[in-house]
Tab-separated table of C-alpha atoms and ligand atoms in Angstrom:
chain	number	residue	atom	x	y	z
A	1	MET	CA	86.188	-105.905	-52.088
A	2	THR	CA	89.931	-106.132	-51.321
A	3	GLY	CA	90.343	-109.080	-53.714
A	4	GLY	CA	92.485	-112.147	-53.525
A	5	GLY	CA	90.693	-113.601	-50.483
A	6	SER	CA	87.194	-114.890	-49.883
A	7	ALA	CA	84.398	-114.208	-52.384
A	8	TYR	CA	83.725	-110.442	-52.478
A	9	GLY	CA	86.400	-110.140	-49.745
A	10	ALA	CA	83.419	-110.609	-47.447
A	11	LEU	CA	83.703	-110.315	-43.670
A	12	LYS	CA	80.949	-111.664	-41.434
A	13	ASP	CA	79.989	-110.171	-38.062
A	14	ALA	CA	82.326	-107.332	-38.868
A	15	LEU	CA	83.122	-104.024	-37.271
A	16	LEU	CA	84.269	-100.940	-39.148
A	17	ALA	CA	85.733	-97.986	-37.232
A	18	VAL	CA	85.731	-94.454	-38.618
A	19	ARG	CA	87.656	-91.364	-37.565
A	20	GLY	CA	86.739	-88.180	-39.407
A	21	ALA	CA	86.456	-88.991	-43.093
A	22	HIS	CA	88.521	-92.185	-42.982
A	23	ILE	CA	88.297	-95.853	-42.072
A	24	VAL	CA	90.701	-96.650	-39.225
A	25	TRP	CA	89.926	-100.315	-38.586
A	26	VAL	CA	87.901	-103.067	-40.216
A	27	GLY	CA	87.654	-106.768	-39.410
A	28	PRO	CA	85.751	-109.394	-37.452
A	29	ALA	CA	84.112	-107.688	-34.458
A	30	ALA	CA	85.449	-110.401	-32.130
A	31	ARG	CA	89.017	-109.360	-32.970
A	32	ALA	CA	88.503	-105.604	-32.713
A	33	PRO	CA	90.845	-103.738	-30.350
A	34	THR	CA	89.276	-101.785	-27.499
A	35	MET	CA	88.158	-98.456	-28.905
A	36	ASP	CA	86.776	-95.386	-27.253
A	37	CYS	CA	83.850	-94.514	-29.530
A	38	ASP	CA	81.633	-91.434	-29.637
A	39	GLU	CA	78.927	-93.336	-31.436
A	40	VAL	CA	78.217	-96.992	-32.175
A	41	VAL	CA	75.864	-97.898	-35.028
A	42	ASP	CA	74.372	-101.382	-35.247
A	43	LEU	CA	73.574	-102.163	-38.889
A	44	ALA	CA	71.465	-105.181	-37.883
A	45	GLY	CA	73.159	-107.702	-40.185
A	46	ARG	CA	73.046	-105.551	-43.322
A	47	TRP	CA	75.816	-105.669	-45.944
A	48	VAL	CA	78.256	-102.782	-46.289
A	49	THR	CA	80.205	-102.205	-49.512
A	50	PRO	CA	82.483	-99.385	-50.618
A	51	GLY	CA	80.429	-96.479	-51.966
A	52	LEU	CA	79.875	-97.177	-55.666
A	53	VAL	CA	82.018	-95.418	-58.279
A	54	ASP	CA	80.632	-94.523	-61.719
A	55	CYS	CA	83.908	-94.002	-63.612
A	56	HIS	CA	82.533	-92.968	-67.054
A	57	THR	CA	79.645	-90.535	-67.564
A	58	HIS	CA	78.700	-87.609	-69.761
A	59	LEU	CA	75.942	-86.587	-67.366
A	60	VAL	CA	76.313	-82.814	-67.770
A	61	TYR	CA	74.323	-81.942	-70.894
A	62	ALA	CA	71.183	-80.169	-72.020
A	63	GLY	CA	68.202	-81.373	-74.016
A	64	SER	CA	67.143	-84.865	-74.998
A	65	ARG	CA	67.734	-87.164	-77.947
A	66	ALA	CA	64.463	-89.091	-77.700
A	67	ARG	CA	63.587	-88.120	-81.300
A	68	GLU	CA	66.854	-89.669	-82.470
A	69	PHE	CA	65.843	-92.838	-80.624
A	70	GLU	CA	62.665	-92.799	-82.716
A	71	GLN	CA	64.722	-92.338	-85.896
A	72	ARG	CA	66.907	-95.285	-85.010
A	73	LEU	CA	63.835	-97.433	-84.459
A	74	GLY	CA	62.731	-96.348	-87.946
A	75	GLY	CA	65.942	-97.757	-89.427
A	76	ALA	CA	68.587	-95.003	-89.104
A	77	THR	CA	71.881	-95.946	-87.429
A	78	TYR	CA	73.840	-94.099	-84.744
A	79	GLU	CA	76.600	-93.463	-87.297
A	80	SER	CA	74.272	-92.282	-90.109
A	81	ILE	CA	72.576	-89.815	-87.744
A	82	ALA	CA	75.991	-88.509	-86.662
A	83	ARG	CA	77.152	-88.108	-90.275
A	84	ALA	CA	73.942	-86.174	-91.099
A	85	GLY	CA	74.706	-83.537	-88.435
A	86	GLY	CA	72.587	-85.043	-85.636
A	87	GLY	CA	73.836	-87.164	-82.781
A	88	ILE	CA	76.540	-85.569	-80.623
A	89	ALA	CA	76.296	-82.356	-82.730
A	90	SER	CA	72.657	-81.847	-81.712
A	91	THR	CA	73.589	-82.030	-78.022
A	92	VAL	CA	76.424	-79.587	-78.750
A	93	ARG	CA	73.843	-77.073	-80.037
A	94	ALA	CA	71.748	-77.490	-76.871
A	95	VAL	CA	74.758	-77.176	-74.543
A	96	ARG	CA	76.154	-74.097	-76.291
A	97	ALA	CA	72.756	-72.435	-75.799
A	98	ALA	CA	72.613	-73.313	-72.064
A	99	SER	CA	74.005	-71.216	-69.214
A	100	GLU	CA	76.070	-72.812	-66.449
A	101	ASP	CA	73.023	-72.641	-64.150
A	102	GLU	CA	70.864	-74.361	-66.738
A	103	LEU	CA	73.444	-77.114	-67.175
A	104	VAL	CA	73.541	-77.624	-63.415
A	105	ARG	CA	69.746	-77.629	-63.175
A	106	GLU	CA	69.245	-80.149	-65.996
A	107	SER	CA	72.026	-82.437	-64.772
A	108	THR	CA	71.097	-82.479	-61.073
A	109	PRO	CA	68.355	-85.168	-61.291
A	110	ARG	CA	70.728	-87.464	-63.170
A	111	LEU	CA	73.407	-87.135	-60.497
A	112	GLU	CA	70.849	-87.584	-57.721
A	113	ARG	CA	69.505	-90.775	-59.299
A	114	LEU	CA	73.017	-92.237	-59.289
A	115	MET	CA	73.553	-91.140	-55.676
A	116	ALA	CA	70.249	-92.726	-54.614
A	117	GLU	CA	71.777	-96.105	-55.511
A	118	GLY	CA	74.842	-95.672	-53.304
A	119	VAL	CA	77.174	-93.928	-55.753
A	120	THR	CA	79.689	-91.725	-53.900
A	121	THR	CA	82.120	-90.891	-56.745
A	122	VAL	CA	81.160	-89.928	-60.310
A	123	GLU	CA	83.361	-89.082	-63.257
A	124	ILE	CA	81.868	-86.432	-65.575
A	125	LYS	CA	83.230	-85.527	-69.001
A	126	SER	CA	82.947	-82.380	-71.062
A	127	GLY	CA	82.729	-82.886	-74.834
A	128	TYR	CA	79.455	-81.203	-75.803
A	129	GLY	CA	80.989	-77.729	-75.980
A	130	LEU	CA	83.799	-78.238	-78.493
A	131	ASP	CA	85.051	-74.687	-77.953
A	132	ALA	CA	87.101	-73.352	-75.049
A	133	ASN	CA	84.307	-71.369	-73.377
A	134	THR	CA	81.665	-74.062	-73.512
A	135	GLU	CA	84.031	-76.879	-72.530
A	136	CYS	CA	85.059	-74.835	-69.466
A	137	ARG	CA	81.401	-74.085	-68.680
A	138	MET	CA	80.518	-77.795	-68.726
A	139	LEU	CA	83.420	-78.652	-66.407
A	140	ARG	CA	82.508	-75.805	-64.032
A	141	ALA	CA	78.937	-77.107	-63.964
A	142	ALA	CA	80.269	-80.586	-63.114
A	143	ARG	CA	82.327	-79.176	-60.226
A	144	THR	CA	79.372	-77.073	-59.019
A	145	LEU	CA	77.161	-80.166	-58.887
A	146	ALA	CA	79.494	-81.701	-56.309
A	147	ALA	CA	79.994	-78.560	-54.257
A	148	THR	CA	76.612	-78.732	-52.531
A	149	ARG	CA	76.238	-82.525	-52.313
A	150	GLN	CA	77.741	-85.494	-50.482
A	151	VAL	CA	79.461	-86.816	-53.588
A	152	ARG	CA	82.856	-86.566	-55.264
A	153	VAL	CA	82.949	-85.508	-58.899
A	154	VAL	CA	86.045	-86.213	-60.976
A	155	THR	CA	86.178	-84.228	-64.217
A	156	THR	CA	87.535	-85.180	-67.633
A	157	PHE	CA	88.190	-82.882	-70.593
A	158	LEU	CA	86.806	-84.460	-73.789
A	159	GLY	CA	87.298	-81.721	-76.386
A	160	ALA	CA	88.183	-84.411	-78.958
A	161	HIS	CA	84.683	-85.915	-78.848
A	162	ALA	CA	83.267	-84.796	-82.214
A	163	LEU	CA	83.947	-82.278	-84.935
A	164	PRO	CA	81.991	-79.015	-84.496
A	165	PRO	CA	80.280	-77.515	-87.589
A	166	GLU	CA	82.563	-74.458	-87.654
A	167	ALA	CA	85.552	-76.774	-88.299
A	168	HIS	CA	84.099	-77.423	-91.802
A	169	GLY	CA	85.385	-80.977	-91.837
A	170	ASP	CA	89.008	-80.104	-91.001
A	171	ARG	CA	89.759	-82.621	-88.272
A	172	ASP	CA	93.486	-81.838	-88.030
A	173	ALA	CA	92.845	-78.119	-87.585
A	174	TYR	CA	90.216	-78.848	-84.935
A	175	ILE	CA	92.606	-81.139	-83.020
A	176	ALA	CA	95.200	-78.359	-83.163
A	177	SER	CA	92.679	-76.012	-81.499
A	178	VAL	CA	91.832	-78.656	-78.867
A	179	CYS	CA	95.540	-78.761	-77.983
A	180	ALA	CA	96.420	-75.071	-78.362
A	181	GLN	CA	93.232	-73.344	-77.160
A	182	GLN	CA	90.765	-75.585	-75.333
A	183	LEU	CA	93.162	-77.622	-73.197
A	184	PRO	CA	95.222	-74.592	-72.060
A	185	ALA	CA	91.985	-72.790	-71.062
A	186	VAL	CA	90.759	-75.829	-69.127
A	187	ALA	CA	94.138	-76.316	-67.453
A	188	ALA	CA	94.493	-72.623	-66.562
A	189	GLU	CA	91.342	-72.900	-64.442
A	190	GLY	CA	92.331	-76.341	-63.123
A	191	LEU	CA	89.022	-77.728	-64.373
A	192	ALA	CA	90.080	-81.228	-65.467
A	193	ASP	CA	91.486	-84.231	-63.631
A	194	ALA	CA	92.123	-86.157	-66.870
A	195	VAL	CA	91.881	-85.963	-70.664
A	196	ASP	CA	89.807	-88.262	-72.887
A	197	ALA	CA	89.128	-88.558	-76.640
A	198	PHE	CA	86.826	-90.498	-78.977
A	199	CYS	CA	88.933	-92.656	-81.304
A	200	GLU	CA	86.527	-93.835	-84.000
A	201	GLY	CA	85.733	-93.679	-87.717
A	202	ILE	CA	83.076	-91.015	-87.035
A	203	ALA	CA	85.412	-89.126	-84.667
A	204	PHE	CA	89.236	-89.027	-84.502
A	205	SER	CA	92.071	-91.223	-85.749
A	206	PRO	CA	94.836	-92.637	-83.531
A	207	GLU	CA	97.264	-90.063	-85.041
A	208	GLN	CA	94.924	-87.211	-84.040
A	209	VAL	CA	94.364	-88.679	-80.567
A	210	ARG	CA	98.153	-88.958	-80.156
A	211	LYS	CA	98.394	-85.154	-80.497
A	212	VAL	CA	95.803	-84.723	-77.733
A	213	PHE	CA	97.614	-87.195	-75.476
A	214	GLU	CA	100.934	-85.383	-76.032
A	215	ALA	CA	99.294	-82.089	-75.077
A	216	ALA	CA	97.794	-83.708	-71.959
A	217	ALA	CA	101.230	-85.010	-70.981
A	218	ALA	CA	102.614	-81.477	-71.224
A	219	TYR	CA	100.056	-80.465	-68.563
A	220	ARG	CA	100.795	-83.628	-66.551
A	221	LEU	CA	97.204	-84.774	-66.932
A	222	PRO	CA	96.488	-88.509	-67.115
A	223	VAL	CA	94.653	-89.819	-70.187
A	224	LYS	CA	91.910	-92.311	-71.016
A	225	LEU	CA	90.208	-93.203	-74.287
A	226	HIS	CA	86.898	-94.169	-75.907
A	227	ALA	CA	88.417	-97.021	-77.912
A	228	GLU	CA	87.151	-99.680	-80.349
A	229	GLN	CA	83.470	-99.028	-79.579
A	230	LEU	CA	82.115	-99.331	-83.123
A	231	SER	CA	85.205	-100.555	-84.990
A	232	GLU	CA	88.842	-101.534	-84.432
A	233	GLN	CA	91.065	-98.458	-84.796
A	234	GLY	CA	94.108	-99.232	-82.649
A	235	GLY	CA	92.998	-96.843	-79.918
A	236	ALA	CA	93.503	-99.279	-77.048
A	237	ALA	CA	97.130	-99.868	-78.041
A	238	LEU	CA	97.664	-96.105	-78.222
A	239	ALA	CA	96.081	-95.708	-74.784
A	240	ALA	CA	98.470	-98.346	-73.440
A	241	GLU	CA	101.444	-96.562	-75.030
A	242	PHE	CA	100.504	-93.461	-73.005
A	243	SER	CA	99.917	-95.506	-69.802
A	244	ALA	CA	96.268	-94.484	-69.896
A	245	LEU	CA	94.203	-94.897	-66.743
A	246	SER	CA	91.573	-96.714	-68.782
A	247	ALA	CA	90.405	-97.705	-72.239
A	248	ASP	CA	86.626	-97.689	-72.442
A	249	HIS	CA	84.018	-99.616	-74.505
A	250	LEU	CA	86.454	-102.045	-76.270
A	251	GLU	CA	83.807	-104.157	-78.019
A	252	HIS	CA	86.116	-104.492	-81.048
A	253	VAL	CA	89.522	-104.646	-79.312
A	254	SER	CA	92.121	-107.148	-80.586
A	255	GLU	CA	94.072	-109.603	-78.439
A	256	THR	CA	97.352	-107.776	-79.205
A	257	SER	CA	95.911	-104.534	-77.854
A	258	VAL	CA	94.603	-106.362	-74.791
A	259	ALA	CA	98.151	-107.587	-74.124
A	260	ALA	CA	99.448	-104.018	-74.471
A	261	MET	CA	96.843	-102.802	-71.977
A	262	ALA	CA	97.927	-105.481	-69.497
A	263	GLY	CA	101.526	-104.297	-69.694
A	264	ALA	CA	100.494	-100.684	-69.099
A	265	GLY	CA	98.130	-101.321	-66.169
A	266	THR	CA	95.263	-99.783	-68.149
A	267	VAL	CA	91.777	-100.620	-66.808
A	268	ALA	CA	89.144	-101.969	-69.257
A	269	VAL	CA	85.919	-100.019	-68.682
A	270	MET	CA	82.806	-101.945	-69.740
A	271	LEU	CA	79.799	-99.864	-70.812
A	272	PRO	CA	76.951	-102.327	-71.339
A	273	GLY	CA	74.318	-99.560	-71.358
A	274	ALA	CA	75.640	-98.255	-74.705
A	275	PHE	CA	75.945	-101.809	-76.050
A	276	TYR	CA	72.303	-102.425	-75.105
A	277	PHE	CA	70.902	-99.104	-76.295
A	278	LEU	CA	72.673	-99.228	-79.686
A	279	ARG	CA	71.767	-102.941	-79.999
A	280	ASP	CA	75.411	-103.729	-80.621
A	281	THR	CA	76.267	-107.356	-81.270
A	282	ALA	CA	80.061	-107.496	-80.914
A	283	LEU	CA	80.823	-108.518	-77.340
A	284	PRO	CA	83.922	-107.141	-75.588
A	285	PRO	CA	86.445	-109.977	-75.086
A	286	ILE	CA	85.827	-110.570	-71.384
A	287	ASP	CA	87.767	-113.855	-71.432
A	288	ALA	CA	90.832	-112.140	-72.908
A	289	PHE	CA	90.673	-109.484	-70.135
A	290	ARG	CA	90.475	-112.291	-67.566
A	291	ARG	CA	93.390	-114.206	-69.129
A	292	HIS	CA	95.551	-111.076	-69.163
A	293	ASP	CA	94.487	-110.201	-65.615
A	294	ILE	CA	93.175	-106.795	-66.691
A	295	PRO	CA	90.964	-105.094	-64.121
A	296	MET	CA	87.477	-104.583	-65.538
A	297	ALA	CA	85.362	-101.625	-64.427
A	298	VAL	CA	81.650	-101.148	-65.163
A	299	ALA	CA	80.077	-97.715	-65.703
A	300	THR	CA	76.834	-96.172	-66.977
A	301	ASP	CA	78.288	-94.006	-69.814
A	302	CYS	CA	75.266	-91.812	-68.930
A	303	ASN	CA	74.747	-89.657	-72.049
A	304	PRO	CA	71.781	-88.581	-74.182
A	305	GLY	CA	72.707	-90.452	-77.366
A	306	SER	CA	74.042	-93.927	-76.713
A	307	SER	CA	73.254	-94.634	-73.054
A	308	PRO	CA	70.554	-92.538	-71.327
A	309	LEU	CA	71.142	-94.615	-68.197
A	310	THR	CA	71.205	-93.304	-64.638
A	311	SER	CA	71.335	-96.626	-62.792
A	312	LEU	CA	74.759	-98.089	-62.002
A	313	LEU	CA	73.033	-101.164	-60.525
A	314	LEU	CA	71.324	-101.767	-63.873
A	315	ALA	CA	74.708	-101.357	-65.620
A	316	MET	CA	75.996	-104.110	-63.294
A	317	ASN	CA	73.045	-106.309	-64.225
A	318	MET	CA	73.713	-105.712	-67.939
A	319	ALA	CA	77.435	-106.469	-67.459
A	320	CYS	CA	76.338	-109.900	-66.209
A	321	THR	CA	73.429	-110.645	-68.563
A	322	LEU	CA	74.948	-109.185	-71.748
A	323	PHE	CA	78.725	-109.565	-71.187
A	324	ARG	CA	78.627	-112.640	-68.917
A	325	MET	CA	80.648	-111.019	-66.155
A	326	THR	CA	80.046	-112.532	-62.723
A	327	PRO	CA	78.167	-110.522	-60.064
A	328	GLU	CA	81.427	-110.353	-58.113
A	329	GLU	CA	83.287	-108.965	-61.149
A	330	ALA	CA	80.470	-106.464	-61.661
A	331	LEU	CA	80.757	-105.248	-58.067
A	332	ALA	CA	84.568	-105.047	-58.304
A	333	GLY	CA	83.862	-103.092	-61.508
A	334	THR	CA	81.940	-100.407	-59.655
A	335	THR	CA	84.229	-100.295	-56.599
A	336	ARG	CA	87.914	-101.297	-56.621
A	337	HIS	CA	88.453	-101.350	-60.374
A	338	ALA	CA	86.414	-98.197	-61.017
A	339	ALA	CA	88.547	-96.408	-58.416
A	340	LYS	CA	91.690	-97.555	-60.239
A	341	ALA	CA	90.206	-96.328	-63.545
A	342	LEU	CA	90.080	-92.854	-61.969
A	343	GLY	CA	93.579	-93.059	-60.489
A	344	LEU	CA	91.990	-93.134	-57.018
A	345	GLY	CA	92.837	-96.704	-56.084
A	346	ASP	CA	94.700	-95.563	-52.962
A	347	GLU	CA	91.794	-93.463	-51.666
A	348	ILE	CA	88.523	-95.246	-52.423
A	349	GLY	CA	87.075	-98.478	-53.790
A	350	THR	CA	87.690	-100.908	-50.902
A	351	LEU	CA	86.955	-100.981	-47.184
A	352	GLU	CA	90.427	-100.779	-45.662
A	353	PRO	CA	92.137	-98.685	-43.000
A	354	GLY	CA	93.365	-95.419	-44.515
A	355	LYS	CA	90.708	-95.300	-47.229
A	356	ARG	CA	87.913	-92.772	-47.227
A	357	CYS	CA	84.805	-93.822	-45.374
A	358	ASP	CA	82.507	-93.834	-48.422
A	359	LEU	CA	79.981	-96.599	-47.825
A	360	ALA	CA	76.857	-98.081	-49.322
A	361	ILE	CA	74.748	-100.018	-46.806
A	362	TRP	CA	72.314	-102.502	-48.335
A	363	ASP	CA	69.157	-104.370	-47.415
A	364	ILE	CA	70.292	-107.613	-49.031
A	365	ASP	CA	71.080	-111.166	-47.935
A	366	HIS	CA	73.989	-111.662	-50.352
A	367	PRO	CA	76.041	-109.261	-52.551
A	368	SER	CA	75.053	-111.130	-55.741
A	369	GLU	CA	71.668	-109.389	-55.307
A	370	LEU	CA	73.232	-106.066	-56.316
A	371	ALA	CA	73.712	-107.234	-59.925
A	372	TYR	CA	70.654	-109.478	-59.909
A	373	GLY	CA	67.791	-107.032	-59.427
A	374	MET	CA	66.405	-104.930	-62.269
A	375	GLY	CA	64.746	-101.636	-61.407
A	376	HIS	CA	65.111	-102.474	-57.727
A	377	ASN	CA	67.106	-100.321	-55.324
A	378	PRO	CA	68.084	-102.097	-52.104
A	379	LEU	CA	70.111	-99.163	-50.698
A	380	HIS	CA	69.485	-98.650	-46.987
A	381	ARG	CA	71.888	-95.797	-46.333
A	382	ARG	CA	74.823	-94.039	-47.889
A	383	VAL	CA	77.866	-92.595	-46.091
A	384	PHE	CA	80.205	-90.058	-47.694
A	385	GLY	CA	83.493	-89.245	-45.963
A	386	GLY	CA	82.123	-90.558	-42.670
A	387	ILE	CA	78.946	-88.492	-42.930
A	388	GLY	CA	75.470	-89.773	-43.696
B	1	DI6	N1	80.842	-92.737	-77.121
B	1	DI6	C1	79.636	-92.798	-76.565
B	1	DI6	O1	79.020	-93.813	-76.359
B	1	DI6	C2	79.222	-91.450	-76.182
B	1	DI6	N2	80.357	-90.676	-76.556
B	1	DI6	C3	81.247	-91.451	-77.100
B	1	DI6	O2	82.309	-91.037	-77.490
B	1	DI6	C4	78.011	-91.016	-76.963
B	1	DI6	C5	77.759	-89.557	-76.840
B	1	DI6	C6	76.497	-89.123	-77.545
B	1	DI6	O3	75.972	-89.794	-78.457
B	1	DI6	O4	76.009	-88.051	-77.153
B	2	FE	FE1	81.307	-92.325	-73.263
C-alpha cells in the first residue's frame, strides 16, 4: 500500500522481515539479503496487508437506539428525533448512568468484532458525556479497552458533539464550558490524542467550533471535524484553516472547501455506513477529492444512532458500491490514508522498513476481494507489533 507504484503496491513472492515490533525489510524474496532468523513463517501464497485502521468511531457507549431506528422507519428523521430530545441525548443519558466498567463491558464486543477483521488501530471518540467527569470516564474506558488487547486505541475528545439538557439551549455558554472545564480536565489526565467537534445545524456553528479549535491549539492537540454531513456549514474550510488532520463525512462539502483542504493536507474521511443507515442521498464529491489529490480514508463511524456498524470490510464495500470508490482506494482508505488521518502516517499504514509490524494476513486470491465480499471475513491471521 505504499502508493505510486504497481496496483495496491503489490509485491509477489515477497519476504517481510520483522525485528521486535517493527518491519526491518520487505521486498521480493529473491532479492532478500542473507538474514539470521529465529523463526521463518511460510504464508503459503496468502496476501499480507498493513493491519487495518478504523480512523473514526464512537464505539464506547451504553445502550441501544434500535427504537429510534423504528421511529425513523415510521417517518421521523434523524434531525427531528434529535430536536425532540432523543438521538445523541438519549445515549448521553445511558452513558452518564454507566460506570467505567460497564462502558468497557458493553464496548468490548464492538472492538473485538473490528479486530476479528484485521483491524489493529482504532480511533475512539468521547462525546456522549458532555460534562468533564463523564467525558473523562469515556476516554478512560477507551484506553482500558486497549490495555489488555493486541490493538492500538487512539482517543479523541468530542465534548462539542451535542448540547446537554442542563445547558438549556445556551450553545455559547456550553462551548465555553467545553473549553474552560472539559478540555482542561481531559488534558490534565492526558486522555486525548486529538479534539473533534460536530459542526452542523443541529449541533455547533463554525464560530463555536473555532473556539474549541483555539482551545485545542493551546494544549497542542491536533483537531479534526464532523463537517458538512447533513448540510453545508463551512466546517471543512474551518478545519483546513486549523490544519486539521481530517474532515469527516463531507457529503455536502463545496469545491472551494475541498481546495482549502488540499492546501492544508487534511484527509477526507468517508463514512458510508452513516450515509447508508440514514438513507442519505447527497454523495460526497469523490471526483473533486481525486482532482485535488486529497487522501480519502474510509471508516465505520461505529455509533448507536447513525452507523451501528462494526465491520470495516463492509464499510469498504459501501465506499465502493455507494460512493463509487475503487477497491484499491477503499483499501488505501483503511490503511495508508487512515493512518495519516490519525497523524500516524510515519508509524503504521504501509508495509515498509521502520513501520510497526501490524499485519492482516488474508485467505484471498486478489486484494479487490476485501471490498467485494459482504458479510464475509477472509482474515487468516492478525499480527500486532510483531506478535500474533
Ligand atoms: N455524526 C454522526 O454520524 C454521529 N455523530 C456525529 O456527530 C452520530 C452520533 C449519534 O447519533 O449517536
Ligand atoms: Fe462520527
